[in-house]
PDB file of C-alpha atoms in Angstrom:
ATOM      1  CA  MET A   1      -7.968 -41.321 -56.052  1.00 63.00           C
ATOM      2  CA  VAL A   2      -7.913 -41.926 -52.121  1.00 67.00           C
ATOM      3  CA  ALA A   3      -6.275 -38.400 -51.851  1.00 69.00           C
ATOM      4  CA  GLN A   4      -8.977 -36.423 -53.961  1.00 72.00           C
ATOM      5  CA  GLN A   5     -11.537 -38.592 -52.041  1.00 75.00           C
ATOM      6  CA  ILE A   6     -10.327 -36.963 -48.623  1.00 79.00           C
ATOM      7  CA  ILE A   7      -9.608 -33.613 -49.771  1.00 79.00           C
ATOM      8  CA  ASN A   8     -13.220 -33.314 -51.222  1.00 78.00           C
ATOM      9  CA  ALA A   9     -14.930 -34.405 -47.470  1.00 81.00           C
ATOM     10  CA  VAL A  10     -12.634 -32.181 -46.731  1.00 83.00           C
ATOM     11  CA  SER A  11     -13.929 -28.762 -48.808  1.00 81.00           C
ATOM     12  CA  LEU A  12     -16.980 -29.696 -48.693  1.00 84.00           C
ATOM     13  CA  GLY A  13     -16.844 -29.967 -44.648  1.00 84.00           C
ATOM     14  CA  GLY A  14     -15.366 -27.222 -44.217  1.00 84.00           C
ATOM     15  CA  VAL A  15     -17.456 -25.029 -46.355  1.00 86.00           C
ATOM     16  CA  TYR A  16     -20.628 -26.632 -43.567  1.00 87.00           C
ATOM     17  CA  ALA A  17     -18.729 -25.946 -40.999  1.00 86.00           C
ATOM     18  CA  LEU A  18     -18.504 -22.497 -42.191  1.00 86.00           C
ATOM     19  CA  LEU A  19     -22.280 -21.988 -43.080  1.00 88.00           C
ATOM     20  CA  ALA A  20     -23.272 -24.362 -38.917  1.00 87.00           C
ATOM     21  CA  LEU A  21     -20.757 -21.882 -36.894  1.00 86.00           C
ATOM     22  CA  GLY A  22     -22.997 -19.033 -38.844  1.00 88.00           C
ATOM     23  CA  LEU A  23     -25.778 -20.048 -37.262  1.00 88.00           C
ATOM     24  CA  ALA A  24     -24.219 -21.408 -33.974  1.00 86.00           C
ATOM     25  CA  ILE A  25     -23.135 -17.910 -33.385  1.00 86.00           C
ATOM     26  CA  VAL A  26     -26.763 -15.945 -33.964  1.00 87.00           C
ATOM     27  CA  PHE A  27     -29.011 -18.936 -32.106  1.00 85.00           C
ATOM     28  CA  SER A  28     -25.775 -18.583 -29.218  1.00 80.00           C
ATOM     29  CA  ILE A  29     -27.035 -14.997 -28.743  1.00 79.00           C
ATOM     30  CA  VAL A  30     -30.382 -14.773 -29.418  1.00 78.00           C
ATOM     31  CA  GLY A  31     -31.795 -17.997 -29.302  1.00 79.00           C
ATOM     32  CA  LEU A  32     -33.203 -17.291 -33.149  1.00 81.00           C
ATOM     33  CA  ILE A  33     -32.427 -20.098 -35.870  1.00 83.00           C
ATOM     34  CA  ASN A  34     -31.820 -18.122 -38.695  1.00 87.00           C
ATOM     35  CA  PHE A  35     -33.322 -20.197 -41.818  1.00 84.00           C
ATOM     36  CA  ALA A  36     -32.431 -17.215 -43.857  1.00 90.00           C
ATOM     37  CA  HIS A  37     -28.902 -18.000 -43.867  1.00 90.00           C
ATOM     38  CA  GLY A  38     -28.723 -19.430 -47.310  1.00 90.00           C
ATOM     39  CA  GLU A  39     -30.504 -16.484 -48.942  1.00 92.00           C
ATOM     40  CA  LEU A  40     -27.631 -14.542 -47.482  1.00 93.00           C
ATOM     41  CA  MET A  41     -25.847 -17.147 -49.685  1.00 92.00           C
ATOM     42  CA  THR A  42     -27.430 -16.995 -52.750  1.00 94.00           C
ATOM     43  CA  LEU A  43     -27.116 -12.921 -51.647  1.00 94.00           C
ATOM     44  CA  SER A  44     -23.548 -13.334 -51.909  1.00 94.00           C
ATOM     45  CA  GLY A  45     -23.641 -15.399 -55.043  1.00 94.00           C
ATOM     46  CA  TYR A  46     -25.757 -13.031 -57.126  1.00 95.00           C
ATOM     47  CA  ALA A  47     -23.613  -9.578 -56.089  1.00 95.00           C
ATOM     48  CA  LEU A  48     -20.409 -12.097 -57.220  1.00 94.00           C
ATOM     49  CA  LEU A  49     -21.888 -12.522 -60.453  1.00 93.00           C
ATOM     50  CA  ALA A  50     -23.106  -8.985 -60.574  1.00 94.00           C
ATOM     51  CA  SER A  51     -19.528  -7.331 -59.640  1.00 94.00           C
ATOM     52  CA  LEU A  52     -16.993  -9.771 -62.492  1.00 92.00           C
ATOM     53  CA  VAL A  53     -20.435  -8.685 -64.967  1.00 93.00           C
ATOM     54  CA  LEU A  54     -19.418  -5.220 -64.103  1.00 93.00           C
ATOM     55  CA  GLY A  55     -15.503  -5.537 -65.143  1.00 91.00           C
ATOM     56  CA  PHE A  56     -14.075  -5.970 -61.170  1.00 93.00           C
ATOM     57  CA  PRO A  57     -10.927  -7.588 -61.237  1.00 92.00           C
ATOM     58  CA  PHE A  58     -12.208 -11.488 -59.453  1.00 91.00           C
ATOM     59  CA  PRO A  59     -10.430 -10.937 -55.935  1.00 91.00           C
ATOM     60  CA  VAL A  60     -12.081  -7.489 -55.543  1.00 95.00           C
ATOM     61  CA  ALA A  61     -16.180  -8.962 -56.617  1.00 94.00           C
ATOM     62  CA  VAL A  62     -15.036 -11.796 -54.159  1.00 93.00           C
ATOM     63  CA  LEU A  63     -14.586  -9.187 -51.213  1.00 95.00           C
ATOM     64  CA  VAL A  64     -17.919  -7.061 -52.658  1.00 95.00           C
ATOM     65  CA  ALA A  65     -19.957 -10.561 -52.183  1.00 94.00           C
ATOM     66  CA  VAL A  66     -18.484 -11.248 -49.459  1.00 94.00           C
ATOM     67  CA  SER A  67     -18.967  -8.143 -47.922  1.00 95.00           C
ATOM     68  CA  CYS A  68     -23.179  -7.685 -49.108  1.00 95.00           C
ATOM     69  CA  GLY A  69     -23.271 -10.488 -47.146  1.00 93.00           C
ATOM     70  CA  ALA A  70     -21.865  -9.378 -43.757  1.00 94.00           C
ATOM     71  CA  LEU A  71     -24.315  -6.043 -44.029  1.00 95.00           C
ATOM     72  CA  ALA A  72     -26.843  -7.688 -45.567  1.00 95.00           C
ATOM     73  CA  ALA A  73     -27.527  -9.895 -42.924  1.00 94.00           C
ATOM     74  CA  VAL A  74     -26.427  -6.825 -40.612  1.00 94.00           C
ATOM     75  CA  ALA A  75     -29.492  -4.418 -42.495  1.00 94.00           C
ATOM     76  CA  MET A  76     -31.566  -8.271 -41.867  1.00 92.00           C
ATOM     77  CA  GLU A  77     -30.833  -7.450 -38.334  1.00 90.00           C
ATOM     78  CA  ARG A  78     -32.440  -4.072 -37.680  1.00 91.00           C
ATOM     79  CA  ILE A  79     -34.714  -3.889 -39.712  1.00 92.00           C
ATOM     80  CA  ALA A  80     -36.499  -8.692 -39.991  1.00 90.00           C
ATOM     81  CA  PHE A  81     -35.233  -9.129 -36.308  1.00 88.00           C
ATOM     82  CA  ARG A  82     -34.495  -6.541 -33.477  1.00 86.00           C
ATOM     83  CA  PRO A  83     -37.987  -5.525 -33.550  1.00 86.00           C
ATOM     84  CA  MET A  84     -39.096  -8.895 -32.457  1.00 82.00           C
ATOM     85  CA  ARG A  85     -36.518  -8.637 -30.163  1.00 77.00           C
ATOM     86  CA  GLY A  86     -37.581 -10.146 -26.590  1.00 75.00           C
ATOM     87  CA  ALA A  87     -40.373 -12.102 -28.570  1.00 79.00           C
ATOM     88  CA  SER A  88     -40.674 -15.610 -28.266  1.00 81.00           C
ATOM     89  CA  VAL A  89     -39.095 -18.205 -29.758  1.00 79.00           C
ATOM     90  CA  THR A  90     -41.375 -18.922 -32.680  1.00 82.00           C
ATOM     91  CA  SER A  91     -42.533 -15.795 -33.350  1.00 85.00           C
ATOM     92  CA  LEU A  92     -38.565 -15.443 -34.156  1.00 84.00           C
ATOM     93  CA  LEU A  93     -39.015 -18.605 -35.615  1.00 84.00           C
ATOM     94  CA  LEU A  94     -41.810 -17.595 -38.263  1.00 88.00           C
ATOM     95  CA  THR A  95     -39.816 -15.003 -39.090  1.00 89.00           C
ATOM     96  CA  SER A  96     -36.539 -16.260 -40.151  1.00 89.00           C
ATOM     97  CA  PHE A  97     -39.587 -18.132 -42.627  1.00 88.00           C
ATOM     98  CA  ALA A  98     -40.858 -15.600 -43.770  1.00 92.00           C
ATOM     99  CA  VAL A  99     -37.668 -13.614 -44.245  1.00 92.00           C
ATOM    100  CA  SER A 100     -36.362 -16.575 -46.561  1.00 91.00           C
ATOM    101  CA  SER A 101     -39.623 -16.359 -48.939  1.00 91.00           C
ATOM    102  CA  LEU A 102     -39.335 -12.793 -49.665  1.00 93.00           C
ATOM    103  CA  LEU A 103     -35.903 -12.856 -50.912  1.00 93.00           C
ATOM    104  CA  LYS A 104     -37.008 -16.109 -52.392  1.00 91.00           C
ATOM    105  CA  VAL A 105     -39.451 -14.228 -54.579  1.00 92.00           C
ATOM    106  CA  ILE A 106     -37.187 -10.955 -55.052  1.00 93.00           C
ATOM    107  CA  PHE A 107     -34.497 -13.660 -56.445  1.00 92.00           C
ATOM    108  CA  GLN A 108     -37.342 -15.309 -58.755  1.00 92.00           C
ATOM    109  CA  ASN A 109     -38.922 -12.283 -60.340  1.00 91.00           C
ATOM    110  CA  GLY A 110     -36.416  -9.644 -59.778  1.00 90.00           C
ATOM    111  CA  ILE A 111     -33.087 -11.872 -60.920  1.00 88.00           C
ATOM    112  CA  SER A 112     -34.397 -14.997 -61.806  1.00 87.00           C
ATOM    113  CA  ALA A 113     -35.952 -17.976 -61.658  1.00 87.00           C
ATOM    114  CA  ARG A 114     -33.775 -19.689 -63.687  1.00 90.00           C
ATOM    115  CA  PRO A 115     -29.917 -20.682 -62.907  1.00 91.00           C
ATOM    116  CA  GLN A 116     -26.874 -17.885 -63.914  1.00 91.00           C
ATOM    117  CA  ALA A 117     -23.439 -19.052 -65.217  1.00 91.00           C
ATOM    118  CA  VAL A 118     -20.544 -17.336 -63.377  1.00 89.00           C
ATOM    119  CA  ALA A 119     -17.672 -16.950 -64.811  1.00 85.00           C
ATOM    120  CA  MET A 120     -14.460 -18.311 -62.534  1.00 81.00           C
ATOM    121  CA  PRO A 121     -11.315 -18.154 -63.207  1.00 81.00           C
ATOM    122  CA  GLY A 122     -10.183 -20.560 -65.405  1.00 76.00           C
ATOM    123  CA  TRP A 123      -7.186 -21.140 -63.318  1.00 75.00           C
ATOM    124  CA  MET A 124     -10.199 -22.715 -60.226  1.00 74.00           C
ATOM    125  CA  THR A 125     -11.092 -25.354 -61.895  1.00 69.00           C
ATOM    126  CA  GLY A 126      -7.446 -26.908 -62.789  1.00 72.00           C
ATOM    127  CA  ALA A 127      -5.587 -29.370 -60.609  1.00 71.00           C
ATOM    128  CA  PHE A 128      -1.402 -29.838 -60.121  1.00 73.00           C
ATOM    129  CA  SER A 129       0.571 -33.396 -58.685  1.00 73.00           C
ATOM    130  CA  PHE A 130       1.649 -33.555 -55.832  1.00 69.00           C
ATOM    131  CA  GLY A 131       3.725 -36.727 -56.117  1.00 69.00           C
ATOM    132  CA  ASP A 132       1.206 -39.597 -57.060  1.00 68.00           C
ATOM    133  CA  PHE A 133      -1.653 -37.677 -56.532  1.00 68.00           C
ATOM    134  CA  THR A 134      -3.540 -35.343 -58.875  1.00 69.00           C
ATOM    135  CA  ILE A 135      -5.289 -32.745 -56.252  1.00 71.00           C
ATOM    136  CA  GLY A 136      -8.045 -29.575 -57.917  1.00 73.00           C
ATOM    137  CA  VAL A 137      -7.099 -26.628 -57.270  1.00 77.00           C
ATOM    138  CA  GLY A 138     -10.808 -25.647 -56.275  1.00 75.00           C
ATOM    139  CA  PRO A 139     -11.151 -28.428 -52.955  1.00 76.00           C
ATOM    140  CA  SER A 140      -7.781 -27.090 -52.004  1.00 78.00           C
ATOM    141  CA  ILE A 141      -8.245 -23.845 -52.079  1.00 81.00           C
ATOM    142  CA  SER A 142     -12.059 -24.384 -50.132  1.00 78.00           C
ATOM    143  CA  ILE A 143      -9.751 -26.004 -47.724  1.00 81.00           C
ATOM    144  CA  VAL A 144      -7.577 -23.152 -46.701  1.00 84.00           C
ATOM    145  CA  VAL A 145      -9.940 -20.868 -47.024  1.00 84.00           C
ATOM    146  CA  SER A 146     -11.785 -23.068 -44.267  1.00 80.00           C
ATOM    147  CA  ALA A 147      -9.312 -22.922 -42.268  1.00 83.00           C
ATOM    148  CA  LEU A 148      -8.222 -19.098 -42.624  1.00 85.00           C
ATOM    149  CA  ALA A 149     -11.552 -18.173 -41.443  1.00 83.00           C
ATOM    150  CA  LEU A 150     -12.685 -20.874 -38.881  1.00 81.00           C
ATOM    151  CA  ILE A 151      -9.282 -19.912 -37.481  1.00 85.00           C
ATOM    152  CA  ALA A 152      -9.814 -15.760 -37.563  1.00 86.00           C
ATOM    153  CA  MET A 153     -13.142 -16.673 -35.727  1.00 81.00           C
ATOM    154  CA  GLU A 154     -11.610 -18.714 -32.522  1.00 80.00           C
ATOM    155  CA  VAL A 155      -8.261 -15.399 -32.521  1.00 86.00           C
ATOM    156  CA  PHE A 156     -11.560 -13.049 -32.942  1.00 86.00           C
ATOM    157  CA  LEU A 157     -13.788 -14.514 -29.740  1.00 81.00           C
ATOM    158  CA  ARG A 158     -10.981 -15.372 -27.573  1.00 82.00           C
ATOM    159  CA  ARG A 159      -8.131 -12.947 -27.747  1.00 84.00           C
ATOM    160  CA  SER A 160     -10.242  -9.151 -28.663  1.00 85.00           C
ATOM    161  CA  VAL A 161     -12.719  -7.483 -27.187  1.00 82.00           C
ATOM    162  CA  THR A 162     -15.366  -8.425 -28.602  1.00 83.00           C
ATOM    163  CA  GLY A 163     -14.990 -11.798 -28.748  1.00 82.00           C
ATOM    164  CA  THR A 164     -14.835 -12.765 -24.963  1.00 82.00           C
ATOM    165  CA  ALA A 165     -18.580 -10.228 -24.577  1.00 80.00           C
ATOM    166  CA  MET A 166     -19.879 -12.702 -27.288  1.00 79.00           C
ATOM    167  CA  ARG A 167     -18.868 -16.058 -25.806  1.00 75.00           C
ATOM    168  CA  ALA A 168     -19.983 -13.977 -22.354  1.00 77.00           C
ATOM    169  CA  ALA A 169     -23.429 -13.446 -24.058  1.00 74.00           C
ATOM    170  CA  ALA A 170     -23.860 -16.913 -25.795  1.00 68.00           C
ATOM    171  CA  GLU A 171     -23.182 -18.433 -22.062  1.00 68.00           C
ATOM    172  CA  ASP A 172     -25.675 -15.747 -20.401  1.00 70.00           C
ATOM    173  CA  PHE A 173     -27.018 -12.724 -21.739  1.00 70.00           C
ATOM    174  CA  ASP A 174     -28.229 -11.320 -18.626  1.00 73.00           C
ATOM    175  CA  VAL A 175     -24.959 -10.633 -17.151  1.00 72.00           C
ATOM    176  CA  VAL A 176     -23.213  -9.307 -20.079  1.00 72.00           C
ATOM    177  CA  ARG A 177     -25.733  -6.760 -20.668  1.00 73.00           C
ATOM    178  CA  LEU A 178     -25.864  -6.415 -15.692  1.00 75.00           C
ATOM    179  CA  MET A 179     -21.407  -5.518 -16.495  1.00 75.00           C
ATOM    180  CA  GLY A 180     -23.264  -2.542 -19.261  1.00 75.00           C
ATOM    181  CA  ILE A 181     -22.278  -3.742 -22.246  1.00 76.00           C
ATOM    182  CA  PRO A 182     -24.894  -3.300 -24.658  1.00 80.00           C
ATOM    183  CA  ALA A 183     -26.506  -5.972 -26.478  1.00 78.00           C
ATOM    184  CA  SER A 184     -27.619  -4.213 -29.859  1.00 82.00           C
ATOM    185  CA  ARG A 185     -23.490  -4.622 -30.835  1.00 84.00           C
ATOM    186  CA  ILE A 186     -22.924  -7.696 -29.443  1.00 84.00           C
ATOM    187  CA  ILE A 187     -26.740  -8.841 -31.442  1.00 86.00           C
ATOM    188  CA  ALA A 188     -25.292  -7.553 -34.014  1.00 89.00           C
ATOM    189  CA  THR A 189     -21.595  -7.809 -34.458  1.00 90.00           C
ATOM    190  CA  ALA A 190     -23.255 -12.145 -34.205  1.00 89.00           C
ATOM    191  CA  PHE A 191     -25.377 -10.824 -37.732  1.00 92.00           C
ATOM    192  CA  LEU A 192     -22.670  -9.674 -39.024  1.00 93.00           C
ATOM    193  CA  LEU A 193     -19.702 -12.765 -38.289  1.00 91.00           C
ATOM    194  CA  SER A 194     -22.485 -14.521 -39.558  1.00 92.00           C
ATOM    195  CA  GLY A 195     -23.456 -13.115 -42.657  1.00 93.00           C
ATOM    196  CA  LEU A 196     -19.478 -12.841 -43.097  1.00 92.00           C
ATOM    197  CA  LEU A 197     -19.187 -16.389 -43.026  1.00 90.00           C
ATOM    198  CA  ALA A 198     -22.430 -17.067 -44.846  1.00 92.00           C
ATOM    199  CA  GLY A 199     -20.373 -15.540 -47.785  1.00 92.00           C
ATOM    200  CA  LEU A 200     -17.597 -16.849 -47.206  1.00 90.00           C
ATOM    201  CA  ALA A 201     -19.360 -20.407 -47.840  1.00 90.00           C
ATOM    202  CA  ALA A 202     -21.106 -19.179 -50.655  1.00 91.00           C
ATOM    203  CA  MET A 203     -18.334 -18.491 -52.673  1.00 90.00           C
ATOM    204  CA  LEU A 204     -16.781 -21.803 -52.115  1.00 87.00           C
ATOM    205  CA  TRP A 205     -20.181 -23.310 -53.304  1.00 88.00           C
ATOM    206  CA  VAL A 206     -19.998 -21.215 -55.887  1.00 89.00           C
ATOM    207  CA  ALA A 207     -16.725 -21.982 -56.891  1.00 85.00           C
ATOM    208  CA  GLN A 208     -17.802 -25.785 -57.069  1.00 82.00           C
ATOM    209  CA  ARG A 209     -20.700 -24.953 -59.484  1.00 83.00           C
ATOM    210  CA  ALA A 210     -19.536 -22.236 -61.469  1.00 86.00           C
ATOM    211  CA  SER A 211     -23.760 -21.061 -60.688  1.00 90.00           C
ATOM    212  CA  VAL A 212     -26.427 -19.202 -59.086  1.00 93.00           C
ATOM    213  CA  ASP A 213     -29.474 -19.523 -58.562  1.00 92.00           C
ATOM    214  CA  PRO A 214     -32.895 -18.411 -55.757  1.00 92.00           C
ATOM    215  CA  LEU A 215     -32.893 -21.839 -54.223  1.00 90.00           C
ATOM    216  CA  MET A 216     -28.085 -21.804 -54.136  1.00 90.00           C
ATOM    217  CA  GLY A 217     -28.646 -21.409 -50.025  1.00 87.00           C
ATOM    218  CA  PHE A 218     -31.420 -23.241 -49.069  1.00 88.00           C
ATOM    219  CA  THR A 219     -29.761 -26.991 -49.585  1.00 87.00           C
ATOM    220  CA  PRO A 220     -26.407 -26.770 -48.064  1.00 88.00           C
ATOM    221  CA  VAL A 221     -27.974 -24.476 -44.953  1.00 88.00           C
ATOM    222  CA  LEU A 222     -30.706 -27.175 -44.790  1.00 87.00           C
ATOM    223  CA  LYS A 223     -26.822 -29.542 -44.000  1.00 87.00           C
ATOM    224  CA  ALA A 224     -25.655 -26.992 -41.769  1.00 87.00           C
ATOM    225  CA  PHE A 225     -28.587 -27.131 -39.987  1.00 87.00           C
ATOM    226  CA  ILE A 226     -27.831 -31.277 -39.273  1.00 87.00           C
ATOM    227  CA  ALA A 227     -24.527 -30.321 -38.632  1.00 86.00           C
ATOM    228  CA  ALA A 228     -24.743 -27.811 -35.882  1.00 86.00           C
ATOM    229  CA  VAL A 229     -27.655 -29.906 -35.009  1.00 85.00           C
ATOM    230  CA  VAL A 230     -25.100 -33.205 -34.260  1.00 85.00           C
ATOM    231  CA  GLY A 231     -22.289 -31.057 -32.814  1.00 83.00           C
ATOM    232  CA  GLY A 232     -24.095 -29.487 -30.060  1.00 81.00           C
ATOM    233  CA  LEU A 233     -27.166 -26.841 -31.016  1.00 76.00           C
ATOM    234  CA  GLY A 234     -25.137 -23.482 -30.229  1.00 72.00           C
ATOM    235  CA  SER A 235     -21.779 -24.998 -29.428  1.00 78.00           C
ATOM    236  CA  LEU A 236     -19.841 -23.146 -31.580  1.00 79.00           C
ATOM    237  CA  PRO A 237     -17.214 -26.010 -31.705  1.00 82.00           C
ATOM    238  CA  GLY A 238     -19.268 -28.334 -32.373  1.00 83.00           C
ATOM    239  CA  ALA A 239     -21.199 -26.510 -34.790  1.00 84.00           C
ATOM    240  CA  VAL A 240     -17.746 -26.693 -37.232  1.00 84.00           C
ATOM    241  CA  ALA A 241     -17.517 -30.876 -35.791  1.00 85.00           C
ATOM    242  CA  GLY A 242     -19.976 -31.372 -36.874  1.00 86.00           C
ATOM    243  CA  GLY A 243     -20.082 -29.596 -40.054  1.00 86.00           C
ATOM    244  CA  PHE A 244     -16.553 -31.674 -40.765  1.00 86.00           C
ATOM    245  CA  LEU A 245     -17.804 -34.532 -40.251  1.00 86.00           C
ATOM    246  CA  LEU A 246     -21.117 -34.670 -41.925  1.00 86.00           C
ATOM    247  CA  GLY A 247     -19.052 -33.532 -45.070  1.00 85.00           C
ATOM    248  CA  ILE A 248     -16.252 -36.549 -44.088  1.00 85.00           C
ATOM    249  CA  ILE A 249     -19.832 -39.021 -44.194  1.00 86.00           C
ATOM    250  CA  GLU A 250     -21.495 -37.516 -47.686  1.00 85.00           C
ATOM    251  CA  VAL A 251     -17.864 -38.020 -49.721  1.00 83.00           C
ATOM    252  CA  LEU A 252     -17.362 -41.069 -48.696  1.00 84.00           C
ATOM    253  CA  LEU A 253     -20.974 -42.461 -48.518  1.00 84.00           C
ATOM    254  CA  GLN A 254     -20.759 -41.403 -52.060  1.00 82.00           C
ATOM    255  CA  ALA A 255     -17.840 -43.199 -53.211  1.00 81.00           C
ATOM    256  CA  THR A 256     -18.256 -46.663 -51.522  1.00 83.00           C
ATOM    257  CA  LEU A 257     -22.044 -47.137 -52.310  1.00 82.00           C
ATOM    258  CA  PRO A 258     -22.829 -49.614 -54.960  1.00 84.00           C
ATOM    259  CA  ALA A 259     -24.958 -46.906 -57.574  1.00 80.00           C
ATOM    260  CA  ALA A 260     -28.187 -48.939 -57.353  1.00 82.00           C
ATOM    261  CA  ILE A 261     -27.752 -47.297 -53.231  1.00 82.00           C
ATOM    262  CA  ALA A 262     -26.005 -44.699 -53.835  1.00 79.00           C
ATOM    263  CA  PRO A 263     -29.653 -42.613 -54.330  1.00 81.00           C
ATOM    264  CA  TYR A 264     -30.260 -43.311 -50.789  1.00 84.00           C
ATOM    265  CA  ARG A 265     -27.006 -41.523 -49.988  1.00 82.00           C
ATOM    266  CA  ASP A 266     -28.622 -38.503 -47.855  1.00 81.00           C
ATOM    267  CA  ALA A 267     -31.861 -40.420 -46.328  1.00 85.00           C
ATOM    268  CA  ILE A 268     -28.257 -42.791 -45.069  1.00 85.00           C
ATOM    269  CA  VAL A 269     -26.873 -40.375 -43.597  1.00 82.00           C
ATOM    270  CA  LEU A 270     -29.481 -38.685 -41.664  1.00 81.00           C
ATOM    271  CA  SER A 271     -30.525 -41.861 -40.135  1.00 85.00           C
ATOM    272  CA  GLY A 272     -26.857 -42.145 -38.746  1.00 81.00           C
ATOM    273  CA  VAL A 273     -27.714 -38.305 -37.290  1.00 80.00           C
ATOM    274  CA  ILE A 274     -30.115 -39.681 -35.848  1.00 83.00           C
ATOM    275  CA  ALA A 275     -28.315 -42.733 -33.993  1.00 84.00           C
ATOM    276  CA  VAL A 276     -25.881 -39.842 -32.844  1.00 80.00           C
ATOM    277  CA  LEU A 277     -29.195 -37.486 -31.022  1.00 80.00           C
ATOM    278  CA  LEU A 278     -30.230 -40.854 -29.650  1.00 84.00           C
ATOM    279  CA  LEU A 279     -26.794 -41.827 -27.954  1.00 84.00           C
ATOM    280  CA  ARG A 280     -25.916 -38.094 -27.352  1.00 82.00           C
ATOM    281  CA  PRO A 281     -29.520 -35.871 -27.602  1.00 80.00           C
ATOM    282  CA  GLN A 282     -27.426 -32.863 -26.667  1.00 80.00           C
ATOM    283  CA  GLY A 283     -24.998 -33.093 -29.918  1.00 79.00           C
ATOM    284  CA  LEU A 284     -21.238 -34.502 -29.492  1.00 79.00           C
ATOM    285  CA  ILE A 285     -20.120 -31.258 -28.134  1.00 79.00           C
ATOM    286  CA  PRO A 286     -23.203 -29.578 -26.160  1.00 74.00           C
ATOM    287  CA  ALA A 287     -23.736 -25.999 -25.817  1.00 68.00           C
ATOM    288  CA  VAL A 288     -23.643 -24.757 -22.196  1.00 62.00           C
ATOM    289  CA  ARG A 289     -26.738 -23.476 -22.444  1.00 56.00           C
ATOM    290  CA  VAL A 290     -28.661 -24.597 -25.612  1.00 48.00           C
ATOM    291  CA  GLN A 291     -32.187 -22.483 -25.136  1.00 49.00           C
ATOM    292  CA  ARG A 292     -33.124 -19.123 -24.552  1.00 43.00           C
ATOM    293  CA  SER A 293     -35.705 -16.855 -25.075  1.00 38.00           C
TER     294      SER A 293
END
């Protein structure tokens, strides 16, 4: 039971960490909290559903769904956010809300407002024994995928030329521009990675729910935003730490709170967030620069 709760906590924290890292990558470079990030999740979920309905093998359907999330993020940047480049933070925020609302309406009226079942492979809902413990296959896969994705992202950001330029841009974008590195390429890459992480998180989220609906991405992205703030808005390591911390706290509270207090779990979590921010206003691992216009 304890091992299963630990697996669930790390699994949920991994999903939040992927989403929070996607939000942090874009914020650290563009200064934008992209609230349409949740709709990238939803789009990937619907792409997975469509691919399975068309008869694609499950691995191919997952690949198509994650690719759709990444390409949609690039398209979103090109169509909605690039024309707003240089605008105020408030204008960018309103634009992200507008894009999010527009996509929700398209999903609700173009597909369905009701949840659509996704036929996940039977082996993902099974469990395996490890000594005296029984561990679910789905949460274990979630942990492995989250860990591999975060490691791959770390290697990309630290070992590749583009990743190094993105880290430099997160600290001082003007200097990167003066060095002749195209701003459009850096920003488009940030959105591409953000969409890729949203697509991966969507696959892990759908694997737990076996359904997709127009509001699927709202709650996890809201939690990821909280995690990014707790970790240190704009800090990539902070986003990952905040995601895992939030996931672990949620699962621990769910497992230990009495039934009469359990409905107040989110309120307790948010109270803890406020306490953390009172003690460390810049988050657990503050970014070098936390505000950019």
